[in-house]
XYZ file of C-alpha atoms in Angstrom:
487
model
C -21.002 22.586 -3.573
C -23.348 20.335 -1.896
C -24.049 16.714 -3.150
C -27.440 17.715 -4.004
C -25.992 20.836 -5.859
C -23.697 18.421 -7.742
C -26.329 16.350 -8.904
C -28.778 18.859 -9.825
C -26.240 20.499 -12.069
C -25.017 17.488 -13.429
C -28.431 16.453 -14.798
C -28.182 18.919 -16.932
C -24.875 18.016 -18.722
C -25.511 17.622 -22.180
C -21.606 18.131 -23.465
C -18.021 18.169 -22.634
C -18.055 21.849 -21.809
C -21.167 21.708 -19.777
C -18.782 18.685 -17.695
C -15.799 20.842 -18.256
C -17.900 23.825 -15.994
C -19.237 21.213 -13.691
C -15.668 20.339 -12.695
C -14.301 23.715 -12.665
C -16.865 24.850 -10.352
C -15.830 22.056 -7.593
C -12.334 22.882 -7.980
C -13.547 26.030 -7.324
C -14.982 25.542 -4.050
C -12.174 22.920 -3.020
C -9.351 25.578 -3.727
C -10.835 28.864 -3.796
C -11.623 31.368 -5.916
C -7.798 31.635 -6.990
C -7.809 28.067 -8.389
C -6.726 27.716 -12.106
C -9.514 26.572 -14.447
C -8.983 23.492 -16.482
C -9.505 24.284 -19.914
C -11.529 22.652 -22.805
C -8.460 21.311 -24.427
C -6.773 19.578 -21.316
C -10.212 17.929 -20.681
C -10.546 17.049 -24.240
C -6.670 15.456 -24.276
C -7.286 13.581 -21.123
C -10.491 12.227 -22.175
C -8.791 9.728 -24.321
C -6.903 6.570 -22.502
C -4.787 6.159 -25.216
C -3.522 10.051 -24.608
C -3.543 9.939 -20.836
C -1.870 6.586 -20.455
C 1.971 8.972 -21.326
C 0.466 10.939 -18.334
C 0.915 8.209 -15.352
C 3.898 6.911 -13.768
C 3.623 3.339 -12.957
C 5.747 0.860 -10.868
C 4.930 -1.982 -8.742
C 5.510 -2.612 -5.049
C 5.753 -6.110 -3.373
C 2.518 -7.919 -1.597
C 2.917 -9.588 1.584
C 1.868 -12.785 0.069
C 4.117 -12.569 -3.136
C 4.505 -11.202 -5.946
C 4.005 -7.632 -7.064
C 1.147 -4.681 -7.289
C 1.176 -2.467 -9.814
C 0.388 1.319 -9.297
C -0.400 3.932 -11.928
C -0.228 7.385 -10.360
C -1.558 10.139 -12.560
C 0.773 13.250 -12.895
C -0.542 17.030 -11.303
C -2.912 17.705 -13.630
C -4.115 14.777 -14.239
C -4.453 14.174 -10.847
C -6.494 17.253 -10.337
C -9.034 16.657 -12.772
C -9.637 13.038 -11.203
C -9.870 14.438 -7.464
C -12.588 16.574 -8.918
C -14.636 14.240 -10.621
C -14.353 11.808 -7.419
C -16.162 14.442 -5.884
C -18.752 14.167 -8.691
C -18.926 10.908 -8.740
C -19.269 10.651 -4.636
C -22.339 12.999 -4.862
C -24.490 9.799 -6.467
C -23.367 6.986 -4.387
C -24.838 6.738 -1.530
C -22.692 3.181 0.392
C -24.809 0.230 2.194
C -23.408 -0.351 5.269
C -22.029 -3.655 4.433
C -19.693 -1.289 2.064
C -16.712 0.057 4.209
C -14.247 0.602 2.055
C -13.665 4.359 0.447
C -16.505 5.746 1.840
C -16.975 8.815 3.920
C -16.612 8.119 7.862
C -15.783 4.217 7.625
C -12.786 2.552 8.022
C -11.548 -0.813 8.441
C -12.602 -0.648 12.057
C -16.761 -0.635 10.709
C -15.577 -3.509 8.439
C -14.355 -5.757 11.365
C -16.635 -4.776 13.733
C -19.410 -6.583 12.038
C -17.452 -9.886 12.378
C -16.125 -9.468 16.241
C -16.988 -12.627 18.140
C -18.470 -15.057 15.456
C -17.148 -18.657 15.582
C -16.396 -18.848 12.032
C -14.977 -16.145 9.823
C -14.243 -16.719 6.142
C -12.184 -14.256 4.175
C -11.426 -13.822 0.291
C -10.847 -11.407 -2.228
C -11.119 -10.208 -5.496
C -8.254 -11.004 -8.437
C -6.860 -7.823 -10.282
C -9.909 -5.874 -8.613
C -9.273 -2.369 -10.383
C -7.713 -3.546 -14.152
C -10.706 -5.987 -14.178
C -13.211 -3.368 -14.527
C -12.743 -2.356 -18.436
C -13.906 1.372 -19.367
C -16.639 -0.324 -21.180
C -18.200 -1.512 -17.950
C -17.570 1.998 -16.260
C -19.621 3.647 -19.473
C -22.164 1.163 -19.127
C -23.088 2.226 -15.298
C -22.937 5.647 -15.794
C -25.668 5.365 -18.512
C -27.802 3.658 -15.575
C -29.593 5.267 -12.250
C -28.250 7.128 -10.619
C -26.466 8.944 -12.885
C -28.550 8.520 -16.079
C -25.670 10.559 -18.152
C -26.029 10.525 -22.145
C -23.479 8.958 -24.333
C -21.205 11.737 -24.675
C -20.656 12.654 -20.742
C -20.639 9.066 -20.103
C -18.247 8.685 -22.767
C -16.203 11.676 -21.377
C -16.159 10.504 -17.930
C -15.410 6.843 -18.600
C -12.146 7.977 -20.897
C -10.993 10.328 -18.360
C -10.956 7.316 -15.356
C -9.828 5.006 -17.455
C -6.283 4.198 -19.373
C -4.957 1.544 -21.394
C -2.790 -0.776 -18.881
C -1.216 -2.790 -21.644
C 2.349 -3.060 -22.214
C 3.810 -2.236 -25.823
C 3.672 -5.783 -26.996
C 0.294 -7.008 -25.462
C -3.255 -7.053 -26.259
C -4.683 -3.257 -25.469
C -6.493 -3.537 -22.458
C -8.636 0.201 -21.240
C -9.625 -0.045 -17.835
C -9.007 1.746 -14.085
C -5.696 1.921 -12.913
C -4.979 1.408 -9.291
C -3.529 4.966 -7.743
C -5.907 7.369 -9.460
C -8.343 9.458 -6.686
C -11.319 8.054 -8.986
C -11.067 4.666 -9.178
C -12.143 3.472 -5.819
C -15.529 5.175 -5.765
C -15.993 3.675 -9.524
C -15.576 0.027 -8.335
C -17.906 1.055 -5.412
C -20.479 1.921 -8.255
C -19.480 -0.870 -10.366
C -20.378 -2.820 -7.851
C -23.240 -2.232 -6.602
C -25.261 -5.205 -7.953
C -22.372 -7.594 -6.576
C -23.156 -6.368 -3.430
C -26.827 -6.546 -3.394
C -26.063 -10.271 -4.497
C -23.785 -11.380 -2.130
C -25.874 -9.621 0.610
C -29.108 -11.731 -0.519
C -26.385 -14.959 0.028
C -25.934 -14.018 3.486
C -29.132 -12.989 4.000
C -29.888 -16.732 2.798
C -27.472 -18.689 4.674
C -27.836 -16.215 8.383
C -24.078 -14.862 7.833
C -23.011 -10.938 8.377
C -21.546 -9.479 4.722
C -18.848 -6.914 4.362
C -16.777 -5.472 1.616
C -13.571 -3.457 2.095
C -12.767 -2.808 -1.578
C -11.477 -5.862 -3.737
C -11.478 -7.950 0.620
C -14.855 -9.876 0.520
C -15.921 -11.148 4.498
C -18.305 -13.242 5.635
C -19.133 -14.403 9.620
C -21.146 -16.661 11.450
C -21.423 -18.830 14.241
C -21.959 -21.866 12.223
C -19.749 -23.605 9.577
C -21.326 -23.248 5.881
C -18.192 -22.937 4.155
C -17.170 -26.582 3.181
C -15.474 -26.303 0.086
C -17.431 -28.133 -2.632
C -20.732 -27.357 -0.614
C -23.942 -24.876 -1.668
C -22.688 -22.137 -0.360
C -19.267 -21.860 -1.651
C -20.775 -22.774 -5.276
C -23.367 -19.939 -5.009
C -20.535 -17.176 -4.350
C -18.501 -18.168 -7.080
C -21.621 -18.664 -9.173
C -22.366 -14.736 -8.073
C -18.957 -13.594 -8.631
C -18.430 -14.475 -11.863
C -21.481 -13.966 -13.269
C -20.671 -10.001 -12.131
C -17.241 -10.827 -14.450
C -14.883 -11.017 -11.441
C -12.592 -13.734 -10.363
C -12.296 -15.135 -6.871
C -8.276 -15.207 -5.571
C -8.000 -18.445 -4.485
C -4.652 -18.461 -2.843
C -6.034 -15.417 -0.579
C -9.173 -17.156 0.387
C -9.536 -18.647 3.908
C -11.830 -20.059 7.156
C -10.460 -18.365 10.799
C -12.513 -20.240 13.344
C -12.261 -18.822 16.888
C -9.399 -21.197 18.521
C -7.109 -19.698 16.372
C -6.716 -15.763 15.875
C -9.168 -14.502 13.674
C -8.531 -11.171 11.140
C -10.172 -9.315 9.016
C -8.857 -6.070 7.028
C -5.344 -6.884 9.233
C -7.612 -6.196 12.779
C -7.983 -9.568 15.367
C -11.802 -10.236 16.180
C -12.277 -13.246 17.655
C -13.950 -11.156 21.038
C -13.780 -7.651 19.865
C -11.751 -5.412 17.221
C -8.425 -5.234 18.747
C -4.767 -4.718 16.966
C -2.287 -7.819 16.823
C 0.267 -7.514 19.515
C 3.097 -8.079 16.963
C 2.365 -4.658 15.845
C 2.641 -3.115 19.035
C 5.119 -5.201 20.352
C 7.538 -4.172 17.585
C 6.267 -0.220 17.674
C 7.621 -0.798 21.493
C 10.697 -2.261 20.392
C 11.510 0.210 18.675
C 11.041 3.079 20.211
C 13.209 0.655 23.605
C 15.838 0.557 20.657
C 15.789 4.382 20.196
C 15.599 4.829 24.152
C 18.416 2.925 25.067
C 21.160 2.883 21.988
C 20.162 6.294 20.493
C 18.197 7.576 17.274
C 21.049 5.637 14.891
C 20.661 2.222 16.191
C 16.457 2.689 16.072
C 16.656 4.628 12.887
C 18.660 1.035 11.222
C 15.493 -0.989 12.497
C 12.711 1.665 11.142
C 14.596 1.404 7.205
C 14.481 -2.150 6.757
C 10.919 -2.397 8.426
C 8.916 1.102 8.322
C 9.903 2.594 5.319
C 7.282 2.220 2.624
C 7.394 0.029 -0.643
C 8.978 1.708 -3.533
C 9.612 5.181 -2.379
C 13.401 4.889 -1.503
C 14.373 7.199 -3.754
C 13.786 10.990 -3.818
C 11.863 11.293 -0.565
C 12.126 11.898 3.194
C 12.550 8.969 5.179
C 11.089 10.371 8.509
C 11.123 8.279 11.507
C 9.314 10.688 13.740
C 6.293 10.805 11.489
C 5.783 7.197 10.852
C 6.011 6.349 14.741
C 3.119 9.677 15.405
C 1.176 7.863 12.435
C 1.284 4.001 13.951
C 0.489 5.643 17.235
C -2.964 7.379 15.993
C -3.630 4.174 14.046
C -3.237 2.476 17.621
C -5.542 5.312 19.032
C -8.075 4.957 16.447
C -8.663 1.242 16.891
C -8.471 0.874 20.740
C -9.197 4.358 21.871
C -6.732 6.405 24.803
C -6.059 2.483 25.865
C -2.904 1.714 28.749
C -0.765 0.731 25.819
C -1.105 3.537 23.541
C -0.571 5.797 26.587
C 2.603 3.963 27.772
C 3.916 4.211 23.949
C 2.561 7.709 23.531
C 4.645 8.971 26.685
C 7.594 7.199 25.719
C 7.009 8.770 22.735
C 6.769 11.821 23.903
C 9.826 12.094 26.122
C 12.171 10.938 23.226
C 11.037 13.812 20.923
C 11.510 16.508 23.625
C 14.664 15.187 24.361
C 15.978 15.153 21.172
C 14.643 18.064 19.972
C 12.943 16.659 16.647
C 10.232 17.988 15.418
C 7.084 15.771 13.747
C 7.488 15.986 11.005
C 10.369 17.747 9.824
C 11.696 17.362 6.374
C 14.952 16.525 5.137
C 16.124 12.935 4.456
C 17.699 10.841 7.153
C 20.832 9.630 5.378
C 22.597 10.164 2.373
C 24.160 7.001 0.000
C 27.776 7.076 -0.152
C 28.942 4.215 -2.519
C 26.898 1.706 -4.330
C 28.034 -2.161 -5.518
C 26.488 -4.552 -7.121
C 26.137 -7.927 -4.477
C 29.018 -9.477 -6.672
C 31.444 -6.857 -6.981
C 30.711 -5.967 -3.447
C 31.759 -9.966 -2.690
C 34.637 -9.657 -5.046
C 36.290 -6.504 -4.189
C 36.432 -7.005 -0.490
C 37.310 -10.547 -0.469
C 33.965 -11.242 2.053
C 31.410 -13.831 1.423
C 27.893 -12.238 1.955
C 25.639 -15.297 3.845
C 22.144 -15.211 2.769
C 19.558 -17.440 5.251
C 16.106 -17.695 6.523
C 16.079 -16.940 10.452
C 12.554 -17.581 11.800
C 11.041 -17.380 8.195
C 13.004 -14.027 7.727
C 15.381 -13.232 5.314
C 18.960 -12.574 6.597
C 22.065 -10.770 4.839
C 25.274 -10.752 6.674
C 29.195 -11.288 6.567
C 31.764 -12.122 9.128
C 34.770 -10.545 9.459
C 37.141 -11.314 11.777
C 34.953 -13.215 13.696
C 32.646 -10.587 13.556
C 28.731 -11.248 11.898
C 28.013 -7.892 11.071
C 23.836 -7.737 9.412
C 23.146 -5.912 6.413
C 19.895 -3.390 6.360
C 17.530 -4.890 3.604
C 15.148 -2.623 2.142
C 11.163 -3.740 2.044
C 11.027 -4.582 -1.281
C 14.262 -6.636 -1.325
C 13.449 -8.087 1.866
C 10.212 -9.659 0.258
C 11.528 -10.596 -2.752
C 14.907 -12.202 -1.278
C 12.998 -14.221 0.925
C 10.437 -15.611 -2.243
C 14.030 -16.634 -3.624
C 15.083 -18.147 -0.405
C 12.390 -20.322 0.009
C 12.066 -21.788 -3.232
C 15.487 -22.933 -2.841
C 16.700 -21.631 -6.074
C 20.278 -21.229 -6.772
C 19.720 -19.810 -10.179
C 17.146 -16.893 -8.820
C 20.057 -16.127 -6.070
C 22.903 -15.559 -8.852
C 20.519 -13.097 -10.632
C 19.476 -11.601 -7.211
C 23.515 -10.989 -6.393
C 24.281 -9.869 -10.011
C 21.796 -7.503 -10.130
C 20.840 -6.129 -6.898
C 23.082 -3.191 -5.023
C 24.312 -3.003 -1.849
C 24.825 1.023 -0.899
C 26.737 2.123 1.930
C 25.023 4.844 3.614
C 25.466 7.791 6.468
C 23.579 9.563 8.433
C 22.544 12.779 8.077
C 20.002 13.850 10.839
C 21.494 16.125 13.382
C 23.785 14.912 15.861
C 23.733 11.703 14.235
C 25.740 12.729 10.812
C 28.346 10.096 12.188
C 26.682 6.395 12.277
C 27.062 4.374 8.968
C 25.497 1.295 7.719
C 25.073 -0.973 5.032
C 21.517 -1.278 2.905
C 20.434 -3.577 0.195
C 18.566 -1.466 -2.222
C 16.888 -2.727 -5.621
C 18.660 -0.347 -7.868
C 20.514 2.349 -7.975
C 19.157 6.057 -7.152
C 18.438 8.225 -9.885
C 21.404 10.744 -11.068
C 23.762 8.122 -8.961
C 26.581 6.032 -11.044
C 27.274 2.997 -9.022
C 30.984 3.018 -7.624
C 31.553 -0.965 -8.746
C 35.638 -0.609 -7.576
C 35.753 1.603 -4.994
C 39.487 1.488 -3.285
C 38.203 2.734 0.515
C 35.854 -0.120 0.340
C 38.020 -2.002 2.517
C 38.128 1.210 5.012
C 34.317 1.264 5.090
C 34.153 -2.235 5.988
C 36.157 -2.346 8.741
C 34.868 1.376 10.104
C 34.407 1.253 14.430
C 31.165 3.506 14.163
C 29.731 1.517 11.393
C 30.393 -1.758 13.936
C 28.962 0.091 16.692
C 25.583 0.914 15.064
C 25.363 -2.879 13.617
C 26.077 -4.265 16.669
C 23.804 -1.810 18.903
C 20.958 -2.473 16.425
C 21.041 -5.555 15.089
């Protein structure tokens, strides 16, 4: 269906069944005429946050800057109703261009692009961006141009986006979760009259505006962001008045002497990609070049891997590298260093044989300890440091420092404990975290063995907390050989 089709048909909504068709019909032309309809009482159950809250799975993942996010993923069906009305919902907005983020054919290249080359570039952000929009303020804006729904659809759609994100013992709270395919496009919509505000502010004060979801830029060549002066008091002014809360630890003036970013892309002269990331994309695939796919693969788990999905999925080095080498393309274009990287690439996938991605996981866990019986059953002391502001896990045996593999979320948490110098958060952090010895499992490389610090234990797995060969897999040549190579 066309947008136009979508919004002619949904003007004449005047119940939940008419919505119920409405949907069905997009799945419909999504999937094909073999799709499965929903059905009156599945739209009618999920309609309700208190019903649909049993119906996500939520977890958190570590920030960069601290602390934790929380995700709520809806389950399949769920899921599918939401990707459908996104698609509803996506037929009324039509996105300024100062709006980059979750909108058809912009990225965050459009979003730094406006602020390439300005002497002074000031970035903050939004606090709890998606559970601060309640379902209340969702009803209220669908009641309003352009959607102009009646209470009941309104009431319908605003239940089925929205889910109560209170714990057992807290205050209920109904509002958008972050992780469900409808809530970015609502906070778009939500926030359209924060937009047209903050764009009057620039407007006022001769600076470029952009907004990549909850990340609020603005850019100019002269300096009007003195804390305490007009402008700063007229943005929070605006921002609160639209019942939002500045994050004041993420907000920040780049002037041009120093490296300037915005949505993670350098523009002090044009939109460009930090050469940390490709440095570190080239050292990697050197690693995998030179020591083999084992001693590459040890690098890619305790850096590439993504937050929170350690357990139950396919850890696939191949397709990560193909993925950070289109991201490279997209940015820069066919560029001398994402053809040098591409080639290398290239040559190491032919040679080995591996397919992009191919399933299967890479390694397998062997035997899992917690930090302290890990310390106490081998007789090792496990060293924990900062080296260059990273977080470091390692024993010595022997005269031997051999590194231990952190996993992304431990690595960010670890080194939050490390630098508050707290001795109390470290017991609790060896008590309760696991170490897991692991082995490969990807073709010719079923041999190399390492060591990885996960956060738990995997699902279905019993932790082995006395394990007799655990002196045997310390002192193991081919796990040595991989440490060393690697690390």
């Amino acid at each position: 269906m066309t947008d136009t089709a979508i919004r002619q048909a949904a003007s004449l909504m005047e119940c939940q069944s008419d919505l119920l068709s409405l949907l069905n019909h997009i799945k419909v032309d999504e999937l094909g005429g073999k799709a499965f309809p929903f059905t009156h009482d599945q739209l009618y159950h999920f309609c309700s946050p208190r019903r649909n809250r049993k119906h996500y799975h939520t977890f958190t993942i570590p920030k960069k800057s601290g602390g934790v996010r929380t995700i709520s993923a809806p389950t399949k069906m769920l899921k599918s109703l939401l990707r459908c009305t996104n698609t509803l919902l996506k037929a009324f907005y039509d996105a300024p261009e100062d709006v980059t983020g979750f909108v058809r054919e912009r990225s965050i290249v459009d979003n730094a692009r406006a602020h390439a080359g300005m002497n002074y570039v000031f970035n903050t952000d939004l606090k709890d961006f998606f559970p601060s929009i309640s379902k209340s303020r969702v009803w209220a804006t669908l009641k309003t141009s352009p959607f102009n729904f009646n209470d009941r659809i309104a009431d319908a759609v605003a239940g089925l986006c929205c889910t109560c994100l209170n714990g057992e013992d807290e205050p209920e709270r109904i509002a958008l979760p972050q992780g469900s395919p409808a809530s970015p496009v609502l906070t778009n919509i939500v926030c359209r009259n924060l937009d047209r505000r903050l764009r009057g502010l620039a407007r006022r004060f001769g600076l470029h505006y952009t907004r990549y979801a909850d990340d609020i830029t603005f850019s100019s060549m002269h300096n009007v962001y003195q804390e305490g002066g007009e402008f700063m008091a007229e943005l929070r002014r605006i921002v609160l008045g639209q019942h939002f809360e500045l994050n004041e630890k993420k907000t920040r003036l780049q002037v041009r002497s120093a490296r300037q970013e915005v949505t993670g892309l350098v523009v002090n002269d044009k939109v460009n990609i930090s050469r940390a990331y490709i440095r570190d994309l080239d050292n990697l695939l050197y690693i995998w070049q030179r020591h083999g796919r084992s001693a590459a693969f040890l690098k890619f788990v305790g850096r590439y891997v993504p937050k929170g999905v350690w357990f139950g999925q396919a850890h696939n080095m191949e397709r990560v590298v193909a993925g950070r080498l289109a991201y490279i393309r997209m940015v820069k274009g066919e560029c001398r260093a994402w053809r040098r990287l591409q080639d290398r690439f290239d040559r190491l996938i032919a040679r080995g044989n591996h397919p992009v991605g191919s399933g299967g996981k890479d390694f397998i866990y062997t035997s899992f300890y917690t930090l302290d019986n890990f310390m106490k059953f081998s007789g090792l002391e496990l060293q924990f440091i900062l080296e260059d502001g990273r977080p470091k896990v390692f024993f010595v045996k022997d005269g031997v420092r051999t590194d231990i593999t952190l996993s992304h979320y431990v690595r960010t948490r670890l080194r939050n404990i490390l630098q508050s110098g707290s001795k109390e958060e470290l017991r609790k952090f060896t008590a309760r975290y696991i170490i897991a010895h692991c082995a490969f499992t990807y073709m010719s490389d079923a041999e190399g063995l390492f060591w990885l610090i996960i956060r738990s234990v995997p699902r279905k797995k019993i932790a082995s907390l006395g394990n007799k060969d655990l002196a045997e897999l310390i002192t193991d040549l081919s796990l040595e050989k991989v440490e060393d190579e690697a690390l």
